[in-house]
Tab-separated table of C-alpha atoms and ligand atoms in Angstrom:
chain	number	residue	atom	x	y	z
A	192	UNK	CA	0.000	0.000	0.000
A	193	UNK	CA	0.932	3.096	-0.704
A	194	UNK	CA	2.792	5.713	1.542
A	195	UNK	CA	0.964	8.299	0.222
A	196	UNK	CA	-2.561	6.873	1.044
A	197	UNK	CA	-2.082	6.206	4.544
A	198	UNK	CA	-0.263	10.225	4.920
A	199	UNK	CA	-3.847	10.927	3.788
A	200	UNK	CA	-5.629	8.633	6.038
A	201	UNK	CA	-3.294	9.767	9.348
A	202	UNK	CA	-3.993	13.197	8.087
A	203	UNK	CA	-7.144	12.939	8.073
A	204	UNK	CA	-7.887	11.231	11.498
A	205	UNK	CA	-5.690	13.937	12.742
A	206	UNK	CA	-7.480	16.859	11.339
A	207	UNK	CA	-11.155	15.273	12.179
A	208	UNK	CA	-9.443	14.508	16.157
A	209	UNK	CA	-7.703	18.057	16.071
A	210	UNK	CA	-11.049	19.986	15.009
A	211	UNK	CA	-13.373	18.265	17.595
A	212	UNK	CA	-10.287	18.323	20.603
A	213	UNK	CA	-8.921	22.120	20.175
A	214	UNK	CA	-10.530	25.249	19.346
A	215	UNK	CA	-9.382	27.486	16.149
A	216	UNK	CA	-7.103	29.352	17.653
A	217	UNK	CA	-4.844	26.935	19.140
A	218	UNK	CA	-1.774	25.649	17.014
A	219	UNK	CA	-3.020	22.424	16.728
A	220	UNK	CA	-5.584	22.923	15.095
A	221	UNK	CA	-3.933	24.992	12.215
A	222	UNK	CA	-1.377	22.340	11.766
A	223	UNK	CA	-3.675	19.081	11.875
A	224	UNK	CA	-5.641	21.197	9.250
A	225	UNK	CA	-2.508	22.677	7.433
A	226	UNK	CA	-1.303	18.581	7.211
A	227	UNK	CA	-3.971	17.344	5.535
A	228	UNK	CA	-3.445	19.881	2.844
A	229	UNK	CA	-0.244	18.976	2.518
A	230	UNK	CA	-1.080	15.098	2.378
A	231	UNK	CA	-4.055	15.290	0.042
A	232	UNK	CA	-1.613	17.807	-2.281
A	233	UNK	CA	0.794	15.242	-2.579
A	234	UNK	CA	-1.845	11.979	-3.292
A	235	UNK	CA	-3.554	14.150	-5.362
A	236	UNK	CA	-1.251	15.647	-7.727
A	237	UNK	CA	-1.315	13.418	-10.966
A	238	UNK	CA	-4.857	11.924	-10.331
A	239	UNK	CA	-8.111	12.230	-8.048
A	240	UNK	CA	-7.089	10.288	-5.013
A	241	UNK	CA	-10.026	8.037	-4.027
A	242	UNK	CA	-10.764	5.895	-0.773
A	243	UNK	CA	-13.680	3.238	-0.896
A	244	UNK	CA	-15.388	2.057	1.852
A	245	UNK	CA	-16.393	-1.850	1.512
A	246	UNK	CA	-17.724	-4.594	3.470
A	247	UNK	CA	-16.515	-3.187	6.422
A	248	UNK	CA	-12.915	-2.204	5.505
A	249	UNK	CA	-11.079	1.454	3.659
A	250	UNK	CA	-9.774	1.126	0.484
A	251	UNK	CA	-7.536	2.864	-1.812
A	252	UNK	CA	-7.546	1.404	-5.137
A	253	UNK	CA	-7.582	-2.176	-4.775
A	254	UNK	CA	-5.206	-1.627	-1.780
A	255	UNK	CA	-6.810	-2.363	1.770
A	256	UNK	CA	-5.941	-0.441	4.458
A	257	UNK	CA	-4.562	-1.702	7.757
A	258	UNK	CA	-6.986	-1.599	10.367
A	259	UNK	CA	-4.025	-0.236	12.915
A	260	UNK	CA	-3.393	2.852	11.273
A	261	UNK	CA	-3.904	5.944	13.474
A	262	UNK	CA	-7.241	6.702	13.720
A	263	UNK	CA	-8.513	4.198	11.720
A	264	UNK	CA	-11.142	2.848	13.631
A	265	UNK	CA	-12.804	6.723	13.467
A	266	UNK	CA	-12.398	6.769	9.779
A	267	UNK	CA	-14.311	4.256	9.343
A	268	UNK	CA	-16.558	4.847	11.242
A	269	UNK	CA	-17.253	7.975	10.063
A	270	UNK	CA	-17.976	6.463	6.535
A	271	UNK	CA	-20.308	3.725	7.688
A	272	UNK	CA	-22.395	6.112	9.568
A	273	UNK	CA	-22.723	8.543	7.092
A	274	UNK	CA	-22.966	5.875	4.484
A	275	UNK	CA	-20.258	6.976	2.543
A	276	UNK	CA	-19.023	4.314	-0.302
A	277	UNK	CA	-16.360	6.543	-1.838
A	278	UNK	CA	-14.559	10.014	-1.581
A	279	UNK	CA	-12.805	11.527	-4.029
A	280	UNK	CA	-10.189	14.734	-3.145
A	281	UNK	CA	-8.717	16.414	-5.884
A	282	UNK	CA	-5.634	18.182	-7.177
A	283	UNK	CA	-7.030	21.744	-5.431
A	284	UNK	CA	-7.814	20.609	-2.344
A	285	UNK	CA	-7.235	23.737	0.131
A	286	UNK	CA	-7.889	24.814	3.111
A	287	UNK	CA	-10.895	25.434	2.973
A	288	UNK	CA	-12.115	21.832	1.470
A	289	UNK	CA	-9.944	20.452	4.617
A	290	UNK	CA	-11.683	22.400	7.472
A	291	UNK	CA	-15.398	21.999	5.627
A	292	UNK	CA	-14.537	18.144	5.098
A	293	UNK	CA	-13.547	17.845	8.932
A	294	UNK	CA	-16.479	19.236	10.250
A	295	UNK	CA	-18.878	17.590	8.005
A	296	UNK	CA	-16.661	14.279	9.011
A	297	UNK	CA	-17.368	15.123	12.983
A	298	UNK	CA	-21.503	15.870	12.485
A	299	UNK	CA	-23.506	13.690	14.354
A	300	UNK	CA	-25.008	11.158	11.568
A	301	UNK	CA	-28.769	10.839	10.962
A	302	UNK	CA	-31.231	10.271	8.738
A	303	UNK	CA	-31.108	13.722	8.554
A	304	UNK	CA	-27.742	14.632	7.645
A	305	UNK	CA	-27.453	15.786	3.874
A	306	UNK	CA	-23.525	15.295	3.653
A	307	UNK	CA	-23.528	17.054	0.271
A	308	UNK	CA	-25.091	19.976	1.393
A	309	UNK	CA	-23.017	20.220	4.163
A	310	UNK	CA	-20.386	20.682	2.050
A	311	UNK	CA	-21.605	22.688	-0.326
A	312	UNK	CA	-22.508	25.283	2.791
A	313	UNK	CA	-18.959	25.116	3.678
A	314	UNK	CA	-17.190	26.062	0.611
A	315	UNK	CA	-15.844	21.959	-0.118
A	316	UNK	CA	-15.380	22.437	-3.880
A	317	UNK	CA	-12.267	19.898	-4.233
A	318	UNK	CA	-13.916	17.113	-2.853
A	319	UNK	CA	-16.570	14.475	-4.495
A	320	UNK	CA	-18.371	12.013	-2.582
A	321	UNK	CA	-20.597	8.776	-3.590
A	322	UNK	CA	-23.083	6.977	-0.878
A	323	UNK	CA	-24.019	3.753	-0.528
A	324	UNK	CA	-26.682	2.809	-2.404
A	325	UNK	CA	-29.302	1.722	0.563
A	326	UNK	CA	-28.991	-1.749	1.054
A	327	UNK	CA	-31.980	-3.141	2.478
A	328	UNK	CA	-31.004	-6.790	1.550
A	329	UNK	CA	-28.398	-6.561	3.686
A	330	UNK	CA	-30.093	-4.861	6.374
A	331	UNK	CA	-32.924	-7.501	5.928
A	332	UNK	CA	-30.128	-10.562	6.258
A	333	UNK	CA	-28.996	-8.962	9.441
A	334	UNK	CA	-32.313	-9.090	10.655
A	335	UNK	CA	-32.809	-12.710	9.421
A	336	UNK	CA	-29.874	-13.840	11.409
A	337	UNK	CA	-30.403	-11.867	14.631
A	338	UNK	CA	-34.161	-13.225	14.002
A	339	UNK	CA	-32.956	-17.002	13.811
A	340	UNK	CA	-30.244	-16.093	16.823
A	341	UNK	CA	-33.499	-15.038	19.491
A	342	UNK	CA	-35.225	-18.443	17.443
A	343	UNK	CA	-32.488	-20.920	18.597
A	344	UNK	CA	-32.377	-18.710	22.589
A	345	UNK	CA	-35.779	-19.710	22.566
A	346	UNK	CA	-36.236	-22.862	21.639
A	347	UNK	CA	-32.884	-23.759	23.938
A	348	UNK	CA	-35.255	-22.185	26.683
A	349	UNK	CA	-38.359	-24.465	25.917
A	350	UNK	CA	-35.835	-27.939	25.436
A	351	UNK	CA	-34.623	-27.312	29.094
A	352	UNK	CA	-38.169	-26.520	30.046
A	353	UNK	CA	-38.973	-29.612	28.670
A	354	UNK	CA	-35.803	-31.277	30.311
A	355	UNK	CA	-35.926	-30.455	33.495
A	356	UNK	CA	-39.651	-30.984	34.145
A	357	UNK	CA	-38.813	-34.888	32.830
A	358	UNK	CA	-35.361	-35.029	34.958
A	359	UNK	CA	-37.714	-34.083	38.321
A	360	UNK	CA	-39.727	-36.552	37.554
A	361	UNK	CA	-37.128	-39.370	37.647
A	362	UNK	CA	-36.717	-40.044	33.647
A	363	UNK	CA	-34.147	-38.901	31.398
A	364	UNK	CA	-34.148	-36.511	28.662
A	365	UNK	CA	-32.764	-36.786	24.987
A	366	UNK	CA	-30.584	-33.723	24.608
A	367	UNK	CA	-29.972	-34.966	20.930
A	368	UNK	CA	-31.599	-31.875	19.578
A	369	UNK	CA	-30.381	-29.555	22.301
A	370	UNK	CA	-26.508	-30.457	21.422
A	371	UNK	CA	-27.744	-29.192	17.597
A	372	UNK	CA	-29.081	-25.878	18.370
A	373	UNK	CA	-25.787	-25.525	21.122
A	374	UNK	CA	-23.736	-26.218	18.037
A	375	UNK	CA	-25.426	-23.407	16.170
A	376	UNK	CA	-25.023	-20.845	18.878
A	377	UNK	CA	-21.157	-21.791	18.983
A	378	UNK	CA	-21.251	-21.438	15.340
A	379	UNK	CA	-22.585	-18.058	15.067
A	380	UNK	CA	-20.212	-16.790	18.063
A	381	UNK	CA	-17.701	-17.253	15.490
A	382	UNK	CA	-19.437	-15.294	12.915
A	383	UNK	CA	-21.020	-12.372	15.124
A	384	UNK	CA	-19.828	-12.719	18.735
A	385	UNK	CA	-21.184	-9.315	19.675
A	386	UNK	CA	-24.721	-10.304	18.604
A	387	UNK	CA	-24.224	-13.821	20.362
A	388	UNK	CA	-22.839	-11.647	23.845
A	389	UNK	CA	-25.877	-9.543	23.454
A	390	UNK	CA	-28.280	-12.050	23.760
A	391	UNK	CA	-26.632	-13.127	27.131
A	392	UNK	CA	-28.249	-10.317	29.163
A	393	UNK	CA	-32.005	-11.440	27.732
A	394	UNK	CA	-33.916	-12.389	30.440
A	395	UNK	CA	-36.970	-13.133	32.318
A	396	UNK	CA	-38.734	-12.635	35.658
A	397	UNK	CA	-40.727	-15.914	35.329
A	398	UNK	CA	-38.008	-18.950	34.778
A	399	UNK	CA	-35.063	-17.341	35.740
A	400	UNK	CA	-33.281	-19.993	35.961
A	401	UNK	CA	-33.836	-21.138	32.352
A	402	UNK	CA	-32.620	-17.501	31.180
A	403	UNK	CA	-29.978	-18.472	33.602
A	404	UNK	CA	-28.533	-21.181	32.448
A	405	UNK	CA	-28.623	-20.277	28.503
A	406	UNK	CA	-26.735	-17.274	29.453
A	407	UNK	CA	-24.102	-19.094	31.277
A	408	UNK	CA	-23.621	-21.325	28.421
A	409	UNK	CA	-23.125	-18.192	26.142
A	410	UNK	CA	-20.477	-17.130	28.449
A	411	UNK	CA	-19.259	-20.130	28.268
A	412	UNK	CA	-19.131	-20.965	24.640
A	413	UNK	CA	-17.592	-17.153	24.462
A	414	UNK	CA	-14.332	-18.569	26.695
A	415	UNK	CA	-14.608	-21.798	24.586
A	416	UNK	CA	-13.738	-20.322	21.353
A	417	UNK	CA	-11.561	-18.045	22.694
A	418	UNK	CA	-9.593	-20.735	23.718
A	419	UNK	CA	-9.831	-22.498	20.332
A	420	UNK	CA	-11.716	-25.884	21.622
A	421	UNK	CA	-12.961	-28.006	18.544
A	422	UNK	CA	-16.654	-28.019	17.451
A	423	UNK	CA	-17.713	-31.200	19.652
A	424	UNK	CA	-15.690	-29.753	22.677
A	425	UNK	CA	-17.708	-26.517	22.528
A	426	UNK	CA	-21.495	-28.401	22.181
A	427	UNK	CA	-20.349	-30.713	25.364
A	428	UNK	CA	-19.055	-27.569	26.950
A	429	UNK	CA	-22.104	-25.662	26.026
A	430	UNK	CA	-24.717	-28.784	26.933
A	431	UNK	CA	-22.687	-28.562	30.291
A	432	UNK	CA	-23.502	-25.386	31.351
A	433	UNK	CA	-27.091	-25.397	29.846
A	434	UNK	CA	-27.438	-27.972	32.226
A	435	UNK	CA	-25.118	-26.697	35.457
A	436	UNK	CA	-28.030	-26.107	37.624
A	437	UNK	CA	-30.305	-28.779	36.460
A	438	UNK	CA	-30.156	-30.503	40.189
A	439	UNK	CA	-32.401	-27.284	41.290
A	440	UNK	CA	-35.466	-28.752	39.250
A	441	UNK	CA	-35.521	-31.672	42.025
A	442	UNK	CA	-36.611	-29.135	44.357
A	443	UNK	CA	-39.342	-26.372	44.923
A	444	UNK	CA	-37.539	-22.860	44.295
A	445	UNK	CA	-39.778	-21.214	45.591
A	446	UNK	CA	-39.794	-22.130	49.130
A	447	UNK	CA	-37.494	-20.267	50.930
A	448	UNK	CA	-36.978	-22.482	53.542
A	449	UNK	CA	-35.340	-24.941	51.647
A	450	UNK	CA	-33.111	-21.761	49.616
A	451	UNK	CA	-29.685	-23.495	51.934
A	452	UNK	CA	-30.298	-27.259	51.479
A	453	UNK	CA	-30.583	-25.887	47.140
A	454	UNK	CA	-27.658	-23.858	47.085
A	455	UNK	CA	-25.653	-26.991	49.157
A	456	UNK	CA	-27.336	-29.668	47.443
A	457	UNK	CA	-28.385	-29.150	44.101
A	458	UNK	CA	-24.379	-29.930	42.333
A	459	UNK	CA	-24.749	-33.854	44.219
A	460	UNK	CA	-28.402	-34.359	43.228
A	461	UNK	CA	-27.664	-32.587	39.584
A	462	UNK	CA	-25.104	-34.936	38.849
A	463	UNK	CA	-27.186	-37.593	39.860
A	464	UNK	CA	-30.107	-37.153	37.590
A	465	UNK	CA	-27.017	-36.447	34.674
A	466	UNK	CA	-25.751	-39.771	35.650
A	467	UNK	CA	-28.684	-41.076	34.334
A	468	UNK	CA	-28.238	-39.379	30.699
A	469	UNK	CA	-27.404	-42.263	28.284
A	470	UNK	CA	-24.028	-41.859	25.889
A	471	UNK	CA	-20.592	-41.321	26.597
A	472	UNK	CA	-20.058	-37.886	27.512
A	473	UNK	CA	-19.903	-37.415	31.240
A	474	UNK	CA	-19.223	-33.383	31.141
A	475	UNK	CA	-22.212	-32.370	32.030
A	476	UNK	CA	-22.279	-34.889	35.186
A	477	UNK	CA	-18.987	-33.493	36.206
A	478	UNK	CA	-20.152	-29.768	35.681
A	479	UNK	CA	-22.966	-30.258	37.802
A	480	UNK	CA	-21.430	-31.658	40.352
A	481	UNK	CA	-18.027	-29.406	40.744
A	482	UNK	CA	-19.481	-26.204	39.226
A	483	UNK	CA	-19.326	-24.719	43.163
A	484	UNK	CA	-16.121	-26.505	44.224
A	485	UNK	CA	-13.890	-23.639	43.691
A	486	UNK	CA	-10.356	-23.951	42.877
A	487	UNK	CA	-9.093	-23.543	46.293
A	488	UNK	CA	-11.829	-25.527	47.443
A	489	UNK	CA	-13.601	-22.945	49.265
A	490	UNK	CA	-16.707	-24.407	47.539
A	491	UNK	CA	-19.247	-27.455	48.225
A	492	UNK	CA	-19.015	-30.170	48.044
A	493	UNK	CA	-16.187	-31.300	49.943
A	494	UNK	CA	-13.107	-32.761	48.271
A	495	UNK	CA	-9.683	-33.615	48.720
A	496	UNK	CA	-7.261	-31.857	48.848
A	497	UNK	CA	-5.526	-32.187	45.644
A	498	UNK	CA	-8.657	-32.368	44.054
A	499	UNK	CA	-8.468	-30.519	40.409
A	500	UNK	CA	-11.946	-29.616	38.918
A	501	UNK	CA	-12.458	-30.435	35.171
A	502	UNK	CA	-11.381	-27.493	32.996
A	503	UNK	CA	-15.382	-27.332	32.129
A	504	UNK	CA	-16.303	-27.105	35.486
A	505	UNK	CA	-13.502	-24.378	36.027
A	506	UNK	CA	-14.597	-22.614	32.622
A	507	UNK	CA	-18.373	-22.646	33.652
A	508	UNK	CA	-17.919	-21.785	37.563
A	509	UNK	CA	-16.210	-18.660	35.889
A	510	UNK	CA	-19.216	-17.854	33.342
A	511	UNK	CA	-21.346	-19.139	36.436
A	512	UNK	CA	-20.232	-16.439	38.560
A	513	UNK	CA	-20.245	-13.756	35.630
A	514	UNK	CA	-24.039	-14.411	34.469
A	515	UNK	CA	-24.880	-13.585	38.329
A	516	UNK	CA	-22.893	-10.852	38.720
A	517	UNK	CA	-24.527	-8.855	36.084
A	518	UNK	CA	-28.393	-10.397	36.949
A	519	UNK	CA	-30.501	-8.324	38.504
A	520	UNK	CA	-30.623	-8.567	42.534
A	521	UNK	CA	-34.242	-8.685	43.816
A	522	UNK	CA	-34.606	-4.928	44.265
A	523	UNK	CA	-33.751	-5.028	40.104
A	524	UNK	CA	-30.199	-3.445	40.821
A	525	UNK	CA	-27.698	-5.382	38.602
A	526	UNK	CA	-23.583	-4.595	38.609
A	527	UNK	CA	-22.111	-2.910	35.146
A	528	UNK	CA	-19.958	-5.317	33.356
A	529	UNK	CA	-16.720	-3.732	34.484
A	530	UNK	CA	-17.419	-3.752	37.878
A	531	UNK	CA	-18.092	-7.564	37.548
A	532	UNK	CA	-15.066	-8.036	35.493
A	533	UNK	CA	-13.077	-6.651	38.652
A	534	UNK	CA	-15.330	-8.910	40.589
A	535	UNK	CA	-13.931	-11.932	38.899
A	536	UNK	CA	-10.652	-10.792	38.390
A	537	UNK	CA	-10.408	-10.245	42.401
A	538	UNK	CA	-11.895	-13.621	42.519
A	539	UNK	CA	-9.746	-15.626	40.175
A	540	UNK	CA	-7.097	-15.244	43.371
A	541	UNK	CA	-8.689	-17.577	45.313
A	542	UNK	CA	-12.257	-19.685	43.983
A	543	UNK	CA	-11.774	-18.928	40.099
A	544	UNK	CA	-9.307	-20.350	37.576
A	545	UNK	CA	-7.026	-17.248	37.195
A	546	UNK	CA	-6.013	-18.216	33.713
A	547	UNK	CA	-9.436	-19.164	32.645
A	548	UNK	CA	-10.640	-16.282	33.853
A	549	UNK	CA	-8.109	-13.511	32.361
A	550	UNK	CA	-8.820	-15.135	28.880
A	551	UNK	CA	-12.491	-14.833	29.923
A	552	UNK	CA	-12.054	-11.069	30.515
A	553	UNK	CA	-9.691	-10.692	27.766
A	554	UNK	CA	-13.014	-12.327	25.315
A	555	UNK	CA	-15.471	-10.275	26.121
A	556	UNK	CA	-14.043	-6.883	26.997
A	557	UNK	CA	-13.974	-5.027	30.010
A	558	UNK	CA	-13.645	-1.324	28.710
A	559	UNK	CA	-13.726	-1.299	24.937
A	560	UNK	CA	-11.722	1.124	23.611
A	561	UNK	CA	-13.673	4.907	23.103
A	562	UNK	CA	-15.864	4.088	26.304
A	563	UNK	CA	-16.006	6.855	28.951
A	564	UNK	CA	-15.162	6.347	32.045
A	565	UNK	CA	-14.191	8.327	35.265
A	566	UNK	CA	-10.988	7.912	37.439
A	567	UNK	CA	-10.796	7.956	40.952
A	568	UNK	CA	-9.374	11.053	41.061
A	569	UNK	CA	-13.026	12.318	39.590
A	570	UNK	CA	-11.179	13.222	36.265
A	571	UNK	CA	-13.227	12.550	33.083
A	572	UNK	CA	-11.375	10.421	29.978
A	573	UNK	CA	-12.000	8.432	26.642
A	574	UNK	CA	-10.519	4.735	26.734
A	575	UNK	CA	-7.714	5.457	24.275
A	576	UNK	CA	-6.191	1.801	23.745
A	577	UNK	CA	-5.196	-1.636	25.608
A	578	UNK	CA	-2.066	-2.115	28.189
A	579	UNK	CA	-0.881	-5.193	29.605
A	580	UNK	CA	-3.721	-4.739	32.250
A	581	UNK	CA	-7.545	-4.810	30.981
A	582	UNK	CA	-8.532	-2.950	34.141
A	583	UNK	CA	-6.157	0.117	33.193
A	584	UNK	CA	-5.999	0.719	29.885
A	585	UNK	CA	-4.690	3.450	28.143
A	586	UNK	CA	-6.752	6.760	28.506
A	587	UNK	CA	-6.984	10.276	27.347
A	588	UNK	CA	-8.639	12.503	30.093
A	589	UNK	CA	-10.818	15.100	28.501
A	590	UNK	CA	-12.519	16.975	31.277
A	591	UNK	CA	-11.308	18.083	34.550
A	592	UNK	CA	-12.654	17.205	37.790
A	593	UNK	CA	-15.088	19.483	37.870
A	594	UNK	CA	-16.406	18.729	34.544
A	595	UNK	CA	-14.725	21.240	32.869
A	596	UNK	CA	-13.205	20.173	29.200
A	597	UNK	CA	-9.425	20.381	29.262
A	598	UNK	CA	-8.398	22.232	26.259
A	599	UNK	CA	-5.571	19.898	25.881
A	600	UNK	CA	-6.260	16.393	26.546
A	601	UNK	CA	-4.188	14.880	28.552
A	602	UNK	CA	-3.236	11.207	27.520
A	603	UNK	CA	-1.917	8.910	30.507
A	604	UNK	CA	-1.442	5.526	31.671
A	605	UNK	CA	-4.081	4.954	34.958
A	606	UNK	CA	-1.159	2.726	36.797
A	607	UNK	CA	2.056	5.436	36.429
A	608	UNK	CA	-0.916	8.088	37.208
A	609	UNK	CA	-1.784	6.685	40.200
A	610	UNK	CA	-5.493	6.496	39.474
A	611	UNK	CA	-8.010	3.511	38.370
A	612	UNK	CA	-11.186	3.779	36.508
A	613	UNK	CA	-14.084	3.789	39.086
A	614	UNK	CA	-17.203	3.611	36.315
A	615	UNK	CA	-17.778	3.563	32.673
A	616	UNK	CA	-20.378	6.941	32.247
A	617	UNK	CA	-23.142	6.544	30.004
A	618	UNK	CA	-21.930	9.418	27.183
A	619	UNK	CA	-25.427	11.190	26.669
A	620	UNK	CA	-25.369	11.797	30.659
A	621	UNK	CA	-22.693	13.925	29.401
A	622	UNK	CA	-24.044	15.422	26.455
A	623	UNK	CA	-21.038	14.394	23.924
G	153	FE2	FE1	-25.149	-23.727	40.692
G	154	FE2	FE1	-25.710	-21.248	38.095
């Protein structure tokens, strides 16, 4: 790829940052501006210089660009939003086309926005733009698929309704078509695993437990392919944890009496009515009946001392502990994801697989990068990229502590700073 194309792309990201961090009249600004000049100048010179946006990804020419260029991720971004399919800059391009094109770049998107006439308000004469022609097919696919996703949730609901009604009652179940649908859920983590992860927090006030249990197995299947286990690894993995709490159906839930002899019983009695599954795989047995054990063995049941848990059981306790974390209590108050990723982190220490679990944290995220978050010290900043430790990732601190924007962001590392990150903020609390 060429050099010229990604002093073009940096350029840009730099201008677009360098309009929306500083105002006019800092140097800056007049020099992020004043470099994209420069930049398009030189791409521009013999020929229009053209980017296309496709499938996801920048082009120039038939050249893709890498994702880890600086700023990339807000390029793109900023054409998929304002569904932009190509730009053209050409041979003329001033300062005036670079300022316009910034600001255009930095509007909030909408239905609304009329990129073209945007432009044209601001002067952009050197600058060309196509859209994307609206795609409803694909639109409609997406919908298909995140359709057939909530389909397969569902019908994994009703099979361990059905399951567990026949386990209480002494018989067995065939989980035949239940290892098919788990199979297609692990499938589809591969394709989409943020639709997959979304479905996790679906659930219900009437059959918790069921909404439970599918959600631990998406947790589950989430640490399963992160840690590259084969197809018929991940449906026993994922059968397991559908089925982790199955010994609870033996007894009434809703008596609160009997809440201790559940919690204390319900791994010996689950793995008894498992025991009773025909076929070879034992997983789920195992699961049920070491899901609580705990790695130090701070757990129930008992065991022996050198007792090691099956790396299912250790993989599930960990989703297990997760899916809870981030349930609603009784009074409806649930815990933000990052506050139950430092949950588990403090926990893989002592009951929790600590390598398990870091991959765990490292699959699903704790603060994506671009999330808002404040630091103890009551300072205001924008995750700005990943260190060594999930929990303190890079940052750039854009307002002060009392809420007032810095007019130079400050970029820092939270552990040579001194501070953590006490809470991710919800960005239209702040009106970004
Ligand atoms: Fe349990
Ligand atoms: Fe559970």
């Amino acid at each position: 790829m060429s050099e010229t194309a990604v002093g073009v792309v940096t350029a840009l990201a730099q201008a677009r940052r360098a309009t929306q961090l500083y105002p006019p009249t800092h140097p800056s600004f007049a020099e992020a501006v004043e470099g994209l000049v420069t930049a398009v100048r030189a791409a521009a010179a013999a020929a229009p210089f053209t980017l296309n946006w496709h499938q996801g990804r920048l082009y120039h020419e038939s050249a893709v660009l890498p994702d880890d260029l600086p700023g990339m991720a807000a390029m793109a971004e900023a054409f998929e939003a304002r569904r932009i399919e190509s730009m053209g800059l050409h041979a003329g391009f001033g300062e005036t086309d670079a300022l316009g094109l910034t600001e255009v770049l930095a509007l909030k998107p909408g239905p609304d926005l009329d990129v073209d006439a945007e432009l044209a308000s601001r002067g952009v004469s050197n600058v060309s733009i196509q859209f994307l022609a609206d795609d409803d097919e694909e639109r409609e696919e997406r919908d298909r698929k995140r359709e057939a996703d909530r389909g397969m949730y569902n019908q994994l609901i009703s099979m361990l309704r059905a399951a567990q009604a026949q386990m209480a009652r002494g018989g067995t179940a065939d989980l035949g078509h239940a290892s098919g649908v788990v199979a297609g859920i692990a499938g589809r983590l591969g394709e989409d695993q943020a639709a997959i992860l979304a479905m996790a927090t679906m659930r219900a006030k009437t059959e918790a437990d069921l909404f439970h249990s599918t959600n631990v197995m998406i947790y589950a299947l989430t640490l399963g392919t992160s840690l590259g286990l084969p197809d018929e690894g991940l449906t026993s993995l994922g059968l397991s944890a559908l089925l982790h709490d199955i010994g609870k159906s033996a007894f009434d839930t809703a008596d609160e009496h009997q809440a201790q002899a559940i919690k204390l019983m319900h791994p010996s009695v689950g793995a008894q009515i498992l025991g009773r599954l025909p076929g070879e795989d034992k997983a789920s047995m195992l699961v049920a009946y070491e899901h609580h054990m705990g790695m130090d063995g701070s757990g129930y049941p008992e065991r022996p001392a050198d007792y090691i848990p099956h790396p299912y059981s250790r993989m599930i306790a960990i989703a297990d502990r997760y899916e809870n974390l981030t349930k609603p209590d009784p009074f409806g108050v649930a815990q933000t994801p990052d506050r139950a990723v430092v949950q588990i982190l403090r926990e893989a220490r002592g009951p929790l697989d600590a390598l398990f679990t870091r991959l765990f944290v490292k699959a699903i995220g704790v603060f994506p990068v671009g999330c808002l978050v404040r630091l103890s010290d009551m300072r205001v900043a924008v995750v700005a990229g990943h260190g060594n430790d999930a929990l303190l990732p890079k940052v750039r601190v854009i307002y002060d502590e009392n809420g007032i924007e810095l007019e130079e962001p400050v970029e820092l590392l939270p552990d040579e700073a001194q501070v953590t990150i006490i809470e991710v903020i919800d960005p239209d609390a702040l009106a970004l």
